Amino acid sequence: MERERVQLERDEKKLEMEIKKAAKEGNQDVLKMLAKQLVQLRKQKARTYAASSKIHSVGTHAKVMQSNAKMAEVMGNTAKTMGEMNKVINPAGMSKTLQEFSKASAQMDMTDEMISDTLDDILTESGDEEEEDQIVNQVLDEIGIDLSGKLANAPSAVRGKVGESRLPNVPTEDDILEKLSRLRSD
């Protein structure tokens, strides 16, 4: 098609030159005949473009049809494979297996937690609390605080009834004034 189009373009240029030559010579009969040939040549050239686009369109349609056929073949194979998998896989069995896995996983988590707790208990029961108390007492002794002596003299919390405004063994204002006067007299 391309070669034919190139040949038609060459022929068109030759005809145009002959038309110019005939026009210069003033030969009207030859001029009309050459003009008619030029019109026919241009129509044929346009037809080659139309035929080329149709051929290109047919080629494109053929490629689309080929890809559709290939896709249909692949979809058929996929459907066949899925059907075979459905025969092999038992949904109820898969569900049961997943439930068993979940149970086993939960048991394993509980066992791991129990082992961790037991190890923590074993590691802390080896006299660590007594050693911790000794270290605290040593530090307090170094800074001059006698914890046991001060704790014995420290007031303890009194538990009373809810809403009771006065705590037992709390001196009143009169008791405080009396003790103050005794201290002054001594």
Tab-separated table of C-alpha atoms in Angstrom:
chain	number	residue	atom	x	y	z
A	1	MET	CA	0.000	0.000	0.000
A	2	GLU	CA	2.763	2.388	0.950
A	3	ARG	CA	4.656	1.723	-2.314
A	4	GLU	CA	1.537	2.251	-4.338
A	5	ARG	CA	0.841	5.542	-2.534
A	6	VAL	CA	4.388	6.765	-3.217
A	7	GLN	CA	3.985	5.844	-6.912
A	8	LEU	CA	0.667	7.722	-7.056
A	9	GLU	CA	2.317	10.823	-5.599
A	10	ARG	CA	5.040	10.680	-8.272
A	11	ASP	CA	2.416	10.290	-10.980
A	12	GLU	CA	0.472	13.242	-9.491
A	13	LYS	CA	3.556	15.472	-9.685
A	14	LYS	CA	4.188	14.411	-13.300
A	15	LEU	CA	0.575	15.199	-14.230
A	16	GLU	CA	0.764	18.602	-12.550
A	17	MET	CA	3.895	19.404	-14.579
A	18	GLU	CA	2.217	18.235	-17.801
A	19	ILE	CA	-0.868	20.337	-16.972
A	20	LYS	CA	1.337	23.413	-16.511
A	21	LYS	CA	3.095	22.642	-19.804
A	22	ALA	CA	-0.243	22.205	-21.643
A	23	ALA	CA	-1.560	25.432	-20.091
A	24	LYS	CA	1.526	27.317	-21.322
A	25	GLU	CA	1.012	25.897	-24.801
A	26	GLY	CA	-2.709	26.791	-24.658
A	27	ASN	CA	-3.865	23.275	-25.558
A	28	GLN	CA	-7.315	23.103	-23.943
A	29	ASP	CA	-8.218	19.525	-24.974
A	30	VAL	CA	-5.033	18.069	-23.511
A	31	LEU	CA	-5.444	20.297	-20.458
A	32	LYS	CA	-8.958	18.959	-19.734
A	33	MET	CA	-7.886	15.359	-20.286
A	34	LEU	CA	-4.871	15.758	-17.938
A	35	ALA	CA	-7.037	17.502	-15.308
A	36	LYS	CA	-9.501	14.595	-15.482
A	37	GLN	CA	-6.621	12.131	-14.984
A	38	LEU	CA	-5.343	14.208	-12.015
A	39	VAL	CA	-8.772	14.114	-10.368
A	40	GLN	CA	-8.965	10.339	-10.877
A	41	LEU	CA	-5.425	9.942	-9.500
A	42	ARG	CA	-6.240	11.961	-6.373
A	43	LYS	CA	-9.405	9.895	-5.801
A	44	GLN	CA	-7.375	6.720	-6.115
A	45	LYS	CA	-4.833	8.142	-3.637
A	46	ALA	CA	-7.652	8.931	-1.163
A	47	ARG	CA	-8.981	5.392	-1.624
A	48	THR	CA	-5.539	3.983	-0.715
A	49	TYR	CA	-5.602	6.015	2.519
A	50	ALA	CA	-9.101	4.716	3.301
A	51	ALA	CA	-8.098	1.152	2.477
A	52	SER	CA	-4.979	1.490	4.626
A	53	SER	CA	-6.993	2.703	7.608
A	54	LYS	CA	-9.506	-0.122	7.117
A	55	ILE	CA	-6.698	-2.669	6.973
A	56	HIS	CA	-5.213	-1.147	10.134
A	57	SER	CA	-8.648	-1.290	11.792
A	58	VAL	CA	-9.094	-4.937	10.785
A	59	GLY	CA	-5.642	-5.694	12.206
A	60	THR	CA	-6.570	-4.033	15.479
A	61	HIS	CA	-9.840	-5.980	15.641
A	62	ALA	CA	-7.942	-9.197	14.970
A	63	LYS	CA	-5.566	-8.444	17.859
A	64	VAL	CA	-8.508	-7.690	20.164
A	65	MET	CA	-10.220	-10.921	19.138
A	66	GLN	CA	-7.003	-12.850	19.707
A	67	SER	CA	-6.574	-11.359	23.198
A	68	ASN	CA	-10.244	-12.097	23.995
A	69	ALA	CA	-9.779	-15.690	22.887
A	70	LYS	CA	-6.649	-16.009	25.035
A	71	MET	CA	-8.458	-14.471	28.011
A	72	ALA	CA	-11.382	-16.878	27.558
A	73	GLU	CA	-8.921	-19.784	27.476
A	74	VAL	CA	-7.224	-18.572	30.673
A	75	MET	CA	-10.585	-18.052	32.381
A	76	GLY	CA	-11.589	-21.590	31.404
A	77	ASN	CA	-8.380	-22.970	32.923
A	78	THR	CA	-8.928	-20.892	36.063
A	79	ALA	CA	-12.503	-22.136	36.440
A	80	LYS	CA	-11.311	-25.712	35.987
A	81	THR	CA	-8.579	-25.234	38.626
A	82	MET	CA	-11.028	-23.622	41.045
A	83	GLY	CA	-13.438	-26.519	40.561
A	84	GLU	CA	-10.684	-29.004	41.348
A	85	MET	CA	-9.710	-27.020	44.452
A	86	ASN	CA	-13.324	-26.984	45.632
A	87	LYS	CA	-13.369	-30.776	45.344
A	88	VAL	CA	-10.167	-31.075	47.394
A	89	ILE	CA	-10.915	-28.474	50.082
A	90	ASN	CA	-13.534	-29.313	52.669
A	91	PRO	CA	-14.848	-26.034	54.166
A	92	ALA	CA	-16.130	-27.738	57.329
A	93	GLY	CA	-12.772	-29.454	57.805
A	94	MET	CA	-10.918	-26.161	57.281
A	95	SER	CA	-13.146	-24.490	59.874
A	96	LYS	CA	-12.528	-27.303	62.356
A	97	THR	CA	-8.773	-27.135	61.760
A	98	LEU	CA	-8.767	-23.369	62.321
A	99	GLN	CA	-10.722	-23.780	65.584
A	100	GLU	CA	-8.283	-26.440	66.792
A	101	PHE	CA	-5.390	-24.161	65.932
A	102	SER	CA	-7.014	-21.326	67.878
A	103	LYS	CA	-7.461	-23.572	70.938
A	104	ALA	CA	-3.880	-24.839	70.761
A	105	SER	CA	-2.600	-21.277	70.413
A	106	ALA	CA	-4.605	-20.144	73.465
A	107	GLN	CA	-3.300	-23.105	75.516
A	108	MET	CA	0.233	-22.302	74.466
A	109	ASP	CA	-0.223	-18.664	75.534
A	110	MET	CA	-1.572	-19.744	78.956
A	111	THR	CA	1.291	-22.220	79.436
A	112	ASP	CA	3.815	-19.547	78.502
A	113	GLU	CA	2.237	-17.131	80.977
A	114	MET	CA	2.264	-19.746	83.764
A	115	ILE	CA	5.918	-20.593	83.114
A	116	SER	CA	6.844	-16.901	83.147
A	117	ASP	CA	4.981	-16.370	86.452
A	118	THR	CA	6.628	-19.444	88.017
A	119	LEU	CA	10.091	-18.315	86.935
A	120	ASP	CA	9.432	-14.838	88.318
A	121	ASP	CA	8.311	-16.359	91.644
A	122	ILE	CA	11.356	-18.635	91.825
A	123	LEU	CA	13.736	-15.800	91.090
A	124	THR	CA	12.202	-13.446	93.677
A	125	GLU	CA	11.834	-16.049	96.482
A	126	SER	CA	15.551	-16.583	96.892
A	127	GLY	CA	15.820	-14.140	99.796
A	128	ASP	CA	15.690	-11.004	97.705
A	129	GLU	CA	13.163	-9.335	100.021
A	130	GLU	CA	15.376	-9.782	103.081
A	131	GLU	CA	18.387	-8.506	101.176
A	132	GLU	CA	16.350	-5.520	99.949
A	133	ASP	CA	15.307	-4.725	103.538
A	134	GLN	CA	18.931	-4.938	104.693
A	135	ILE	CA	20.045	-2.542	101.954
A	136	VAL	CA	17.278	-0.070	102.833
A	137	ASN	CA	18.177	-0.231	106.560
A	138	GLN	CA	21.884	0.176	105.770
A	139	VAL	CA	21.204	3.266	103.674
A	140	LEU	CA	18.938	4.730	106.335
A	141	ASP	CA	21.572	4.025	109.010
A	142	GLU	CA	24.187	5.765	106.902
A	143	ILE	CA	22.103	8.916	106.628
A	144	GLY	CA	21.177	8.786	110.302
A	145	ILE	CA	17.580	7.720	110.254
A	146	ASP	CA	16.476	5.039	112.680
A	147	LEU	CA	13.468	3.635	110.883
A	148	SER	CA	12.347	1.153	113.533
A	149	GLY	CA	12.555	3.692	116.381
A	150	LYS	CA	10.679	6.381	114.513
A	151	LEU	CA	8.059	3.984	113.263
A	152	ALA	CA	7.268	2.944	116.818
A	153	ASN	CA	6.700	6.583	117.817
A	154	ALA	CA	4.815	7.493	114.667
A	155	PRO	CA	1.093	8.002	115.063
A	156	SER	CA	-1.048	5.316	113.584
A	157	ALA	CA	-4.138	5.898	111.568
A	158	VAL	CA	-7.318	5.622	113.530
A	159	ARG	CA	-10.236	3.997	111.949
A	160	GLY	CA	-13.493	5.471	112.919
A	161	LYS	CA	-16.994	5.683	111.620
A	162	VAL	CA	-17.664	7.525	108.412
A	163	GLY	CA	-18.656	11.089	109.091
A	164	GLU	CA	-17.110	11.155	112.584
A	165	SER	CA	-15.454	14.533	112.913
A	166	ARG	CA	-13.311	13.943	115.964
A	167	LEU	CA	-10.609	11.313	116.248
A	168	PRO	CA	-10.142	9.509	119.603
A	169	ASN	CA	-7.104	10.411	121.769
A	170	VAL	CA	-6.753	13.785	120.076
A	171	PRO	CA	-6.146	16.437	122.756
A	172	THR	CA	-8.561	19.301	122.992
A	173	GLU	CA	-7.556	22.925	123.284
A	174	ASP	CA	-7.976	22.763	127.057
A	175	ASP	CA	-5.661	19.737	127.268
A	176	ILE	CA	-3.002	21.584	125.291
A	177	LEU	CA	-3.227	24.702	127.507
A	178	GLU	CA	-2.959	22.554	130.631
A	179	LYS	CA	0.155	20.780	129.341
A	180	LEU	CA	1.689	24.124	128.384
A	181	SER	CA	1.167	25.565	131.863
A	182	ARG	CA	2.750	22.430	133.412
A	183	LEU	CA	5.779	22.799	131.198
A	184	ARG	CA	6.204	26.439	132.225
A	185	SER	CA	6.041	25.573	135.882
A	186	ASP	CA	8.695	22.874	135.578
